[in-house]
GROMACS .gro file of C-alpha atoms in nm:
model
  484
    1MET     CA    1  -0.457   2.716   1.679
    2GLY     CA    2  -0.401   2.370   1.826
    3ILE     CA    3  -0.153   2.101   1.767
    4VAL     CA    4  -0.199   1.709   1.706
    5ALA     CA    5   0.059   1.431   1.650
    6GLY     CA    6   0.039   1.159   1.397
    7LEU     CA    7   0.232   0.828   1.478
    8ASP     CA    8   0.337   0.603   1.223
    9SER     CA    9   0.455   0.249   1.319
   10SER     CA   10   0.588   0.125   1.013
   11PRO     CA   11   0.763  -0.254   0.988
   12ASP     CA   12   1.090  -0.121   1.101
   13PHE     CA   13   1.013   0.203   1.319
   14THR     CA   14   0.811   0.455   1.446
   15ARG     CA   15   0.798   0.797   1.319
   16ILE     CA   16   0.593   1.079   1.496
   17VAL     CA   17   0.511   1.431   1.362
   18VAL     CA   18   0.338   1.708   1.568
   19CYS     CA   19   0.133   1.936   1.324
   20ASP     CA   20  -0.058   2.238   1.347
   21THR     CA   21  -0.417   2.175   1.309
   22ASP     CA   22  -0.506   2.452   1.071
   23THR     CA   23  -0.229   2.408   0.826
   24GLY     CA   24  -0.080   2.079   0.866
   25ALA     CA   25   0.297   2.241   0.916
   26VAL     CA   26   0.512   2.030   1.084
   27LEU     CA   27   0.641   2.174   1.401
   28ARG     CA   28   0.872   1.882   1.533
   29GLN     CA   29   0.905   1.516   1.506
   30GLY     CA   30   1.043   1.217   1.660
   31TYR     CA   31   1.190   0.864   1.544
   32ALA     CA   32   1.290   0.532   1.682
   33PRO     CA   33   1.352   0.202   1.539
   34HIS     CA   34   1.172  -0.101   1.642
   35PRO     CA   35   1.364  -0.336   1.879
   36VAL     CA   36   1.322  -0.630   1.658
   37GLU     CA   37   1.617  -0.852   1.544
   38THR     CA   38   1.619  -0.937   1.189
   39THR     CA   39   1.663  -1.295   1.083
   40GLU     CA   40   1.984  -1.459   0.907
   41GLY     CA   41   2.051  -1.241   0.600
   42GLY     CA   42   1.879  -0.933   0.752
   43ALA     CA   43   1.530  -1.019   0.663
   44ARG     CA   44   1.247  -0.906   0.869
   45PRO     CA   45   1.083  -1.167   1.096
   46SER     CA   46   0.737  -1.293   1.034
   47ASP     CA   47   0.633  -1.290   1.386
   48VAL     CA   48   0.699  -0.981   1.590
   49ASP     CA   49   0.592  -0.912   1.976
   50PRO     CA   50   0.366  -0.611   1.934
   51GLN     CA   51   0.522  -0.472   2.270
   52ALA     CA   52   0.797  -0.382   2.028
   53TRP     CA   53   0.597  -0.125   1.875
   54LEU     CA   54   0.491   0.028   2.212
   55LEU     CA   55   0.879   0.040   2.330
   56SER     CA   56   0.954   0.205   1.999
   57LEU     CA   57   0.647   0.454   2.016
   58GLY     CA   58   0.770   0.542   2.378
   59GLU     CA   59   1.107   0.613   2.284
   60ALA     CA   60   0.988   0.819   1.977
   61ALA     CA   61   0.804   1.041   2.190
   62GLY     CA   62   1.066   1.105   2.436
   63GLY     CA   63   1.178   1.453   2.536
   64GLY     CA   64   0.860   1.607   2.556
   65LEU     CA   65   0.781   1.562   2.219
   66LEU     CA   66   0.394   1.536   2.257
   67GLU     CA   67   0.371   1.813   2.524
   68GLY     CA   68   0.062   2.049   2.422
   69VAL     CA   69  -0.083   1.797   2.189
   70GLN     CA   70  -0.456   1.763   2.201
   71ALA     CA   71  -0.515   1.470   1.971
   72ILE     CA   72  -0.350   1.152   1.828
   73GLY     CA   73  -0.396   0.962   1.505
   74VAL     CA   74  -0.232   0.633   1.448
   75SER     CA   75  -0.105   0.487   1.101
   76ALA     CA   76   0.057   0.128   1.103
   77GLN     CA   77   0.185  -0.139   0.873
   78GLN     CA   78  -0.087  -0.312   0.729
   79ASN     CA   79  -0.150  -0.707   0.714
   80ALA     CA   80  -0.004  -0.757   1.041
   81VAL     CA   81  -0.261  -0.952   1.268
   82VAL     CA   82  -0.257  -0.936   1.634
   83PRO     CA   83  -0.453  -1.248   1.787
   84LEU     CA   84  -0.580  -1.200   2.137
   85ASP     CA   85  -0.712  -1.443   2.391
   86SER     CA   86  -1.054  -1.373   2.600
   87GLN     CA   87  -0.854  -1.179   2.854
   88GLY     CA   88  -0.698  -0.952   2.579
   89ASN     CA   89  -0.347  -1.106   2.603
   90THR     CA   90  -0.174  -1.193   2.296
   91VAL     CA   91  -0.189  -1.568   2.223
   92ARG     CA   92   0.144  -1.538   1.979
   93PRO     CA   93   0.337  -1.290   1.848
   94ALA     CA   94   0.177  -1.075   1.577
   95MET     CA   95   0.192  -1.230   1.242
   96VAL     CA   96   0.346  -0.940   1.006
   97GLY     CA   97   0.443  -0.863   0.654
   98GLY     CA   98   0.431  -1.074   0.328
   99ASP     CA   99   0.417  -1.398   0.532
  100LYS     CA  100   0.568  -1.673   0.272
  101ARG     CA  101   0.444  -1.962   0.512
  102ALA     CA  102   0.074  -1.872   0.385
  103GLN     CA  103   0.112  -1.916   0.035
  104VAL     CA  104  -0.016  -2.283   0.052
  105ALA     CA  105  -0.302  -2.147   0.288
  106ALA     CA  106  -0.408  -1.866   0.022
  107ALA     CA  107  -0.455  -2.119  -0.242
  108ASP     CA  108  -0.663  -2.339  -0.003
  109LEU     CA  109  -0.872  -2.053   0.089
  110VAL     CA  110  -0.925  -1.969  -0.279
  111ASP     CA  111  -1.058  -2.305  -0.339
  112ALA     CA  112  -1.247  -2.351  -0.023
  113LEU     CA  113  -1.496  -2.066  -0.123
  114GLY     CA  114  -1.514  -2.158  -0.486
  115GLY     CA  115  -1.248  -1.966  -0.666
  116ARG     CA  116  -1.113  -1.600  -0.727
  117GLU     CA  117  -1.455  -1.472  -0.854
  118ALA     CA  118  -1.620  -1.575  -0.521
  119TRP     CA  119  -1.355  -1.399  -0.318
  120ALA     CA  120  -1.384  -1.079  -0.541
  121GLN     CA  121  -1.769  -1.074  -0.516
  122ALA     CA  122  -1.750  -1.136  -0.143
  123VAL     CA  123  -1.480  -0.912  -0.003
  124GLY     CA  124  -1.319  -0.722  -0.329
  125SER     CA  125  -0.993  -0.930  -0.309
  126VAL     CA  126  -0.857  -1.256  -0.371
  127PRO     CA  127  -0.643  -1.414  -0.074
  128GLN     CA  128  -0.272  -1.323  -0.085
  129ALA     CA  129   0.003  -1.476   0.145
  130ALA     CA  130   0.046  -1.130   0.322
  131GLN     CA  131  -0.354  -1.111   0.409
  132PRO     CA  132  -0.486  -1.148   0.767
  133VAL     CA  133  -0.743  -1.384   0.642
  134THR     CA  134  -0.471  -1.607   0.479
  135LYS     CA  135  -0.253  -1.590   0.813
  136LEU     CA  136  -0.553  -1.709   0.994
  137ARG     CA  137  -0.580  -2.020   0.776
  138TRP     CA  138  -0.221  -2.073   0.823
  139LEU     CA  139  -0.265  -2.038   1.188
  140ALA     CA  140  -0.562  -2.295   1.190
  141LYS     CA  141  -0.342  -2.555   1.028
  142SER     CA  142  -0.014  -2.485   1.184
  143GLU     CA  143  -0.078  -2.390   1.532
  144PRO     CA  144  -0.415  -2.535   1.611
  145GLU     CA  145  -0.394  -2.492   1.981
  146ALA     CA  146  -0.320  -2.109   1.942
  147ALA     CA  147  -0.598  -2.077   1.710
  148LEU     CA  148  -0.827  -2.211   1.943
  149ARG     CA  149  -0.749  -1.982   2.228
  150THR     CA  150  -0.778  -1.693   1.957
  151ALA     CA  151  -1.101  -1.481   2.066
  152VAL     CA  152  -1.034  -1.132   1.937
  153LEU     CA  153  -0.854  -1.004   1.617
  154LEU     CA  154  -0.670  -0.691   1.578
  155GLN     CA  155  -0.456  -0.517   1.320
  156ALA     CA  156  -0.150  -0.314   1.419
  157HIS     CA  157  -0.304  -0.015   1.436
  158ASP     CA  158  -0.631  -0.131   1.623
  159TRP     CA  159  -0.398  -0.274   1.902
  160LEU     CA  160  -0.200   0.041   1.910
  161VAL     CA  161  -0.515   0.271   1.961
  162TRP     CA  162  -0.648   0.007   2.201
  163GLN     CA  163  -0.315   0.031   2.411
  164LEU     CA  164  -0.310   0.423   2.410
  165LEU     CA  165  -0.658   0.412   2.527
  166GLY     CA  166  -0.582   0.204   2.828
  167ARG     CA  167  -0.730  -0.136   2.686
  168PRO     CA  168  -1.096  -0.040   2.695
  169VAL     CA  169  -1.369  -0.306   2.668
  170ARG     CA  170  -1.441  -0.131   2.345
  171ARG     CA  171  -1.210  -0.217   2.059
  172THR     CA  172  -1.208  -0.024   1.730
  173THR     CA  173  -1.073  -0.012   1.359
  174ASP     CA  174  -1.137   0.182   1.051
  175ARG     CA  175  -1.269   0.105   0.700
  176GLY     CA  176  -0.947   0.143   0.542
  177GLY     CA  177  -0.798  -0.096   0.791
  178ALA     CA  178  -1.060  -0.313   0.782
  179SER     CA  179  -1.059  -0.323   0.389
  180GLY     CA  180  -0.741  -0.524   0.368
  181THR     CA  181  -0.833  -0.815   0.600
  182GLY     CA  182  -1.003  -1.038   0.341
  183TYR     CA  183  -1.306  -1.061   0.588
  184TRP     CA  184  -1.479  -0.713   0.556
  185SER     CA  185  -1.623  -0.586   0.230
  186ALA     CA  186  -1.553  -0.208   0.134
  187ALA     CA  187  -1.861  -0.258  -0.115
  188THR     CA  188  -2.108  -0.355   0.173
  189GLY     CA  189  -1.919  -0.186   0.457
  190GLY     CA  190  -1.974  -0.496   0.653
  191TYR     CA  191  -1.788  -0.792   0.808
  192ARG     CA  192  -1.796  -1.157   0.662
  193PRO     CA  193  -1.761  -1.361   1.002
  194ASP     CA  194  -1.837  -1.670   0.797
  195LEU     CA  195  -1.501  -1.621   0.601
  196VAL     CA  196  -1.303  -1.560   0.952
  197GLU     CA  197  -1.468  -1.915   1.036
  198LEU     CA  198  -1.372  -2.044   0.725
  199ALA     CA  199  -1.004  -1.958   0.768
  200LEU     CA  200  -0.968  -1.999   1.156
  201GLY     CA  201  -1.220  -2.265   1.214
  202HIS     CA  202  -1.437  -2.078   1.484
  203GLN     CA  203  -1.595  -1.731   1.529
  204VAL     CA  204  -1.408  -1.430   1.705
  205MET     CA  205  -1.471  -1.100   1.817
  206LEU     CA  206  -1.372  -0.834   1.554
  207PRO     CA  207  -1.326  -0.458   1.621
  208GLU     CA  208  -1.607  -0.212   1.543
  209VAL     CA  209  -1.552  -0.002   1.234
  210ILE     CA  210  -1.588   0.361   1.325
  211GLY     CA  211  -1.618   0.656   1.069
  212PRO     CA  212  -1.299   0.843   0.940
  213SER     CA  213  -1.367   1.162   1.140
  214GLU     CA  214  -1.493   0.954   1.434
  215ALA     CA  215  -1.269   0.944   1.766
  216ALA     CA  216  -1.186   0.601   1.890
  217GLY     CA  217  -1.192   0.707   2.255
  218THR     CA  218  -0.984   0.955   2.498
  219THR     CA  219  -0.669   0.847   2.690
  220PRO     CA  220  -0.671   0.871   3.067
  221GLU     CA  221  -0.490   1.186   3.047
  222GLY     CA  222  -0.730   1.332   2.819
  223LEU     CA  223  -0.595   1.306   2.496
  224LEU     CA  224  -0.834   1.257   2.195
  225ILE     CA  225  -0.731   0.945   1.984
  226SER     CA  226  -0.885   0.925   1.611
  227ALA     CA  227  -0.986   0.613   1.440
  228GLY     CA  228  -0.658   0.528   1.295
  229THR     CA  229  -0.584   0.358   0.951
  230GLY     CA  230  -0.335   0.153   0.740
  231GLU     CA  231  -0.023   0.298   0.612
  232THR     CA  232  -0.144   0.319   0.243
  233MET     CA  233  -0.443   0.500   0.355
  234ALA     CA  234  -0.278   0.740   0.564
  235ALA     CA  235  -0.026   0.808   0.327
  236ALA     CA  236  -0.285   0.870   0.064
  237PHE     CA  237  -0.469   1.138   0.316
  238GLY     CA  238  -0.128   1.294   0.400
  239LEU     CA  239  -0.042   1.362   0.036
  240GLY     CA  240  -0.411   1.532   0.010
  241LEU     CA  241  -0.525   1.278  -0.273
  242GLY     CA  242  -0.866   1.347  -0.415
  243LEU     CA  243  -1.086   1.235  -0.708
  244GLY     CA  244  -0.873   1.218  -1.031
  245ASP     CA  245  -0.559   1.158  -0.855
  246ALA     CA  246  -0.355   0.822  -0.870
  247VAL     CA  247  -0.037   0.698  -0.714
  248VAL     CA  248   0.217   0.501  -0.839
  249SER     CA  249   0.444   0.365  -0.607
  250LEU     CA  250   0.799   0.240  -0.722
  251GLY     CA  251   0.938  -0.040  -0.502
  252ALA     CA  252   1.088  -0.362  -0.602
  253SER     CA  253   0.743  -0.436  -0.725
  254GLY     CA  254   0.491  -0.174  -0.824
  255SER     CA  255   0.137  -0.073  -0.702
  256VAL     CA  256  -0.119   0.168  -0.862
  257MET     CA  257  -0.400   0.300  -0.662
  258ALA     CA  258  -0.662   0.577  -0.718
  259ILE     CA  259  -0.917   0.780  -0.513
  260HIS     CA  260  -1.267   0.657  -0.652
  261PRO     CA  261  -1.643   0.734  -0.499
  262GLU     CA  262  -1.730   0.361  -0.513
  263ALA     CA  263  -1.594   0.028  -0.457
  264LEU     CA  264  -1.476  -0.190  -0.774
  265VAL     CA  265  -1.565  -0.553  -0.767
  266ASP     CA  266  -1.335  -0.710  -1.033
  267GLN     CA  267  -1.399  -1.084  -1.083
  268THR     CA  268  -1.036  -1.124  -1.241
  269GLY     CA  269  -0.869  -1.033  -0.906
  270MET     CA  270  -0.653  -0.778  -1.056
  271ILE     CA  271  -0.817  -0.500  -0.837
  272THR     CA  272  -0.790  -0.500  -0.477
  273SER     CA  273  -1.103  -0.304  -0.356
  274LEU     CA  274  -0.995  -0.104  -0.049
  275ALA     CA  275  -1.140   0.177   0.130
  276ASP     CA  276  -0.985   0.506   0.208
  277ALA     CA  277  -0.932   0.718   0.514
  278THR     CA  278  -1.209   0.979   0.396
  279GLY     CA  279  -1.511   0.781   0.342
  280MET     CA  280  -1.419   0.727  -0.033
  281HIS     CA  281  -1.260   0.404  -0.208
  282LEU     CA  282  -0.905   0.317  -0.292
  283PRO     CA  283  -0.881   0.052  -0.550
  284VAL     CA  284  -0.546  -0.081  -0.586
  285VAL     CA  285  -0.349  -0.284  -0.897
  286THR     CA  286  -0.018  -0.438  -0.806
  287THR     CA  287   0.259  -0.553  -1.068
  288LEU     CA  288   0.551  -0.794  -0.939
  289ASN     CA  289   0.814  -0.600  -1.135
  290ALA     CA  290   0.901  -0.238  -1.088
  291VAL     CA  291   1.234  -0.143  -0.970
  292ARG     CA  292   1.364  -0.505  -0.956
  293THR     CA  293   1.361  -0.467  -1.363
  294LEU     CA  294   1.610  -0.175  -1.333
  295ARG     CA  295   1.834  -0.351  -1.081
  296GLY     CA  296   1.845  -0.661  -1.304
  297ALA     CA  297   1.924  -0.432  -1.608
  298ALA     CA  298   2.212  -0.239  -1.410
  299GLU     CA  299   2.356  -0.579  -1.299
  300MET     CA  300   2.340  -0.732  -1.680
  301LEU     CA  301   2.529  -0.409  -1.795
  302GLY     CA  302   2.790  -0.397  -1.499
  303LEU     CA  303   2.654  -0.103  -1.364
  304ALA     CA  304   2.699  -0.008  -1.012
  305ASP     CA  305   2.361   0.181  -0.918
  306LEU     CA  306   2.050   0.292  -1.062
  307GLU     CA  307   2.176   0.642  -1.120
  308SER     CA  308   2.438   0.503  -1.361
  309LEU     CA  309   2.173   0.302  -1.541
  310SER     CA  310   1.985   0.623  -1.585
  311ASP     CA  311   2.248   0.843  -1.704
  312LEU     CA  312   2.301   0.557  -1.981
  313ALA     CA  313   1.915   0.544  -2.065
  314MET     CA  314   1.923   0.921  -2.119
  315LYS     CA  315   2.186   0.875  -2.409
  316SER     CA  316   1.931   0.672  -2.623
  317THR     CA  317   1.599   0.805  -2.725
  318PRO     CA  318   1.232   0.730  -2.672
  319GLY     CA  319   1.171   0.368  -2.812
  320ALA     CA  320   1.504   0.240  -2.740
  321HIS     CA  321   1.581   0.187  -3.118
  322GLY     CA  322   1.302  -0.058  -3.122
  323LEU     CA  323   1.394  -0.247  -2.834
  324VAL     CA  324   1.102  -0.373  -2.581
  325LEU     CA  325   1.141  -0.509  -2.260
  326LEU     CA  326   0.859  -0.722  -2.122
  327PRO     CA  327   0.957  -0.682  -1.754
  328TYR     CA  328   0.792  -1.002  -1.623
  329LEU     CA  329   1.109  -1.112  -1.437
  330GLU     CA  330   0.909  -1.267  -1.150
  331GLY     CA  331   0.627  -1.378  -1.336
  332GLU     CA  332   0.367  -1.117  -1.317
  333ARG     CA  333   0.034  -1.041  -1.153
  334THR     CA  334  -0.106  -0.767  -1.387
  335PRO     CA  335  -0.148  -0.913  -1.647
  336ASN     CA  336  -0.197  -1.251  -1.468
  337LEU     CA  337   0.129  -1.453  -1.591
  338PRO     CA  338   0.237  -1.632  -1.266
  339HIS     CA  339   0.481  -1.854  -1.478
  340ALA     CA  340   0.627  -1.604  -1.726
  341ALA     CA  341   0.991  -1.475  -1.760
  342GLY     CA  342   1.085  -1.150  -1.898
  343THR     CA  343   1.116  -1.100  -2.270
  344LEU     CA  344   1.353  -0.852  -2.472
  345SER     CA  345   1.203  -0.806  -2.823
  346GLY     CA  346   1.346  -0.607  -3.123
  347LEU     CA  347   1.706  -0.679  -3.130
  348ARG     CA  348   1.878  -0.546  -3.445
  349ARG     CA  349   2.239  -0.465  -3.509
  350GLU     CA  350   2.155  -0.085  -3.465
  351SER     CA  351   1.996  -0.153  -3.127
  352MET     CA  352   2.232  -0.374  -2.965
  353LYS     CA  353   2.379  -0.074  -2.760
  354ALA     CA  354   2.390  -0.052  -2.369
  355GLU     CA  355   2.211   0.273  -2.378
  356HIS     CA  356   1.910   0.129  -2.585
  357LEU     CA  357   1.897  -0.187  -2.324
  358ALA     CA  358   1.900   0.072  -2.035
  359ARG     CA  359   1.618   0.276  -2.195
  360ALA     CA  360   1.412  -0.019  -2.261
  361ALA     CA  361   1.427  -0.108  -1.899
  362PHE     CA  362   1.291   0.223  -1.779
  363GLU     CA  363   1.018   0.203  -2.070
  364GLY     CA  364   0.947  -0.148  -1.989
  365MET     CA  365   0.886  -0.081  -1.611
  366LEU     CA  366   0.677   0.227  -1.686
  367CYS     CA  367   0.479   0.073  -1.948
  368GLY     CA  368   0.400  -0.223  -1.708
  369LEU     CA  369   0.275   0.026  -1.436
  370ALA     CA  370   0.079   0.192  -1.729
  371ASP     CA  371  -0.085  -0.135  -1.784
  372ALA     CA  372  -0.179  -0.132  -1.434
  373LEU     CA  373  -0.327   0.219  -1.445
  374ASP     CA  374  -0.522   0.119  -1.762
  375VAL     CA  375  -0.699  -0.154  -1.559
  376LEU     CA  376  -0.847   0.131  -1.334
  377ARG     CA  377  -0.914   0.346  -1.641
  378GLY     CA  378  -1.097   0.050  -1.786
  379ARG     CA  379  -1.360   0.057  -1.496
  380GLY     CA  380  -1.402   0.439  -1.502
  381VAL     CA  381  -1.156   0.557  -1.263
  382GLU     CA  382  -1.056   0.925  -1.372
  383VAL     CA  383  -0.661   0.997  -1.347
  384ARG     CA  384  -0.589   1.347  -1.418
  385ARG     CA  385  -0.253   1.332  -1.204
  386VAL     CA  386  -0.025   1.066  -1.106
  387PHE     CA  387   0.169   1.080  -0.782
  388LEU     CA  388   0.488   0.901  -0.813
  389LEU     CA  389   0.654   0.781  -0.510
  390GLY     CA  390   0.955   0.576  -0.405
  391PRO     CA  391   1.349   0.682  -0.448
  392ALA     CA  392   1.339   0.568  -0.821
  393ALA     CA  393   1.090   0.856  -0.902
  394GLU     CA  394   1.374   1.098  -0.841
  395LEU     CA  395   1.570   0.931  -1.152
  396PRO     CA  396   1.609   1.142  -1.424
  397ALA     CA  397   1.519   0.862  -1.699
  398VAL     CA  398   1.204   0.791  -1.486
  399GLN     CA  399   1.086   1.155  -1.478
  400ALA     CA  400   1.156   1.205  -1.853
  401ALA     CA  401   0.944   0.909  -2.001
  402ALA     CA  402   0.662   0.872  -1.726
  403PRO     CA  403   0.445   1.164  -1.805
  404ALA     CA  404   0.404   1.080  -2.198
  405LEU     CA  405   0.383   0.706  -2.109
  406PHE     CA  406   0.107   0.754  -1.840
  407GLY     CA  407  -0.059   1.018  -2.040
  408ALA     CA  408  -0.109   1.253  -1.736
  409GLN     CA  409   0.056   1.528  -1.543
  410VAL     CA  410   0.301   1.324  -1.304
  411VAL     CA  411   0.375   1.503  -0.954
  412VAL     CA  412   0.703   1.372  -0.761
  413PRO     CA  413   0.634   1.485  -0.400
  414GLN     CA  414   0.931   1.584  -0.176
  415PRO     CA  415   1.027   1.296   0.067
  416ALA     CA  416   0.820   1.346   0.393
  417ASP     CA  417   0.650   1.114   0.628
  418TYR     CA  418   0.331   1.139   0.439
  419ALA     CA  419   0.160   0.838   0.644
  420ALA     CA  420   0.250   1.023   0.999
  421ILE     CA  421   0.114   1.337   0.839
  422GLY     CA  422  -0.200   1.171   0.720
  423ALA     CA  423  -0.242   1.009   1.066
  424ALA     CA  424  -0.213   1.360   1.217
  425ARG     CA  425  -0.470   1.521   0.963
  426GLN     CA  426  -0.691   1.244   1.068
  427ALA     CA  427  -0.648   1.350   1.437
  428ALA     CA  428  -0.718   1.710   1.344
  429TRP     CA  429  -1.029   1.585   1.170
  430ALA     CA  430  -1.149   1.416   1.485
  431LEU     CA  431  -1.059   1.686   1.711
  432GLY     CA  432  -1.223   1.972   1.507
  433VAL     CA  433  -1.539   1.749   1.484
  434SER     CA  434  -1.554   1.688   1.865
  435GLN     CA  435  -1.512   2.064   1.905
  436GLY     CA  436  -1.788   2.140   1.670
  437THR     CA  437  -1.538   2.337   1.420
  438LEU     CA  438  -1.517   2.081   1.144
  439ASP     CA  439  -1.783   1.905   0.942
  440PRO     CA  440  -1.771   1.525   0.975
  441ARG     CA  441  -1.777   1.465   0.589
  442THR     CA  442  -1.505   1.737   0.515
  443PRO     CA  443  -1.144   1.691   0.625
  444PRO     CA  444  -0.914   1.996   0.739
  445PRO     CA  445  -0.801   2.158   0.406
  446TRP     CA  446  -0.401   2.133   0.496
  447GLN     CA  447  -0.143   2.233   0.250
  448GLY     CA  448  -0.069   1.984  -0.025
  449ALA     CA  449   0.259   1.807  -0.039
  450ALA     CA  450   0.564   2.022  -0.173
  451ALA     CA  451   0.618   1.849  -0.532
  452GLN     CA  452   0.783   1.873  -0.874
  453VAL     CA  453   0.528   1.875  -1.130
  454LEU     CA  454   0.586   1.717  -1.485
  455GLU     CA  455   0.366   1.767  -1.799
  456PRO     CA  456   0.379   1.512  -2.100
  457GLY     CA  457   0.339   1.845  -2.335
  458GLU     CA  458   0.477   1.784  -2.679
  459GLU     CA  459   0.608   1.425  -2.572
  460LEU     CA  460   0.259   1.285  -2.547
  461ALA     CA  461   0.226   1.141  -2.898
  462VAL     CA  462   0.589   1.005  -2.882
  463GLY     CA  463   0.537   0.842  -2.549
  464GLN     CA  464   0.190   0.696  -2.669
  465ALA     CA  465   0.403   0.570  -2.975
  466VAL     CA  466   0.615   0.409  -2.715
  467ARG     CA  467   0.346   0.261  -2.536
  468GLN     CA  468   0.184   0.097  -2.857
  469GLN     CA  469   0.515  -0.065  -2.920
  470PHE     CA  470   0.493  -0.225  -2.579
  471VAL     CA  471   0.146  -0.320  -2.622
  472SER     CA  472   0.199  -0.492  -2.945
  473VAL     CA  473   0.493  -0.698  -2.831
  474ARG     CA  474   0.301  -0.796  -2.506
  475ASP     CA  475  -0.026  -0.902  -2.712
  476GLN     CA  476   0.210  -1.111  -2.949
  477THR     CA  477   0.403  -1.284  -2.677
  478HIS     CA  478   0.127  -1.343  -2.451
  479PRO     CA  479  -0.197  -1.331  -2.650
  480GLY     CA  480  -0.545  -1.270  -2.499
  481VAL     CA  481  -0.394  -1.239  -2.160
  482PHE     CA  482  -0.469  -0.840  -2.119
  483ARG     CA  483  -0.865  -0.803  -2.168
  484LEU     CA  484  -0.973  -0.481  -2.011
   0.00000   0.00000   0.00000
């Protein structure tokens, strides 16, 4: 028996778990916020000194947390770009998060390559404001001197791995992290340096993409450091996802992803073709409206919180007496309706009650996510189980409706640090391969997440009728927009 550590550097904090290499049991853990000041109004800054990540890491690892650890895996926030000069120093602070400054740059890049289809074919995704490739375009236009000095590009987990190893000449990344950059293709397994040049204006050095079970190196103290990966990929690995599994993540916006054996090239741009942390693929479909739909409905009904909205919705019945809410409050990405608004349909005297509107809000949100699931199913992705993540997954109204609307078993995992656990599992894999005790193609079989399992059961037919009611209103209101 050995012990390994998983380190997750999220946008706000560092969390470290120390796990048993054989079972994955969490033995101890540490936590520290990043020493980063928020902007006025409490928003996260778009620029962050990456040293803040190291300071947070050091604090989280205090008190002998890593004593006896043989290997460390690193998960970190995605879409953070760290531009370095030829000496390895940061040219400017890291550009992080969904950077609204880069929205014009995204449109510029789409046009520069010849449209959305050209990007989907090239790298499996269409530039969005958050993506590294788009941030490079913004940098070239807005800070040309910094762009010129940029000689090396790293993402957050690449930079942290490099620092832990003592800043060696070799710089590495993994397939998962690389697949989100906008200049690496999961389909071909290779970089597109021409797209970096299109965005930044010149060529730079990019980190070597190593395999899921490979080690990035060993620290001066002898600790093995695994490849590392992005938070999404690490969380999927920590949850123990496999073929037939999908994840529906309920944030203000929503995302649906699934494990698939091959990269999906989607010319409409609805699917972002990412790689996972095991050598498989992780197609992702996002919606702009998930929990924001529920919050809007709660405010409209004068309710203090989502729990009250859920309680009210449970007083209604499936189908909400004919009320259908198309939840396109912020426009929508899936289907592609950037300028749409929400629609409430089916108003009759008997349906004009608060509980029916509450129920329609939950059903509208979940049907919108079911549309995203259908995009994946329409491309041959098998979905037998749906893992439901986010605090809203605990709401009774969500749990009552989701299995029948998704047409699949729904798994609600207990809250845990799945990205950190996934990073630790990757460390255990790399350690086992280095010792000759694990196959480089087969990760350690850790215990799956403790979870509540919900079956569609007898409600399946009712759920599919509710879904058809939603689809009918969607197609009448926005004809031809949703072709699978």
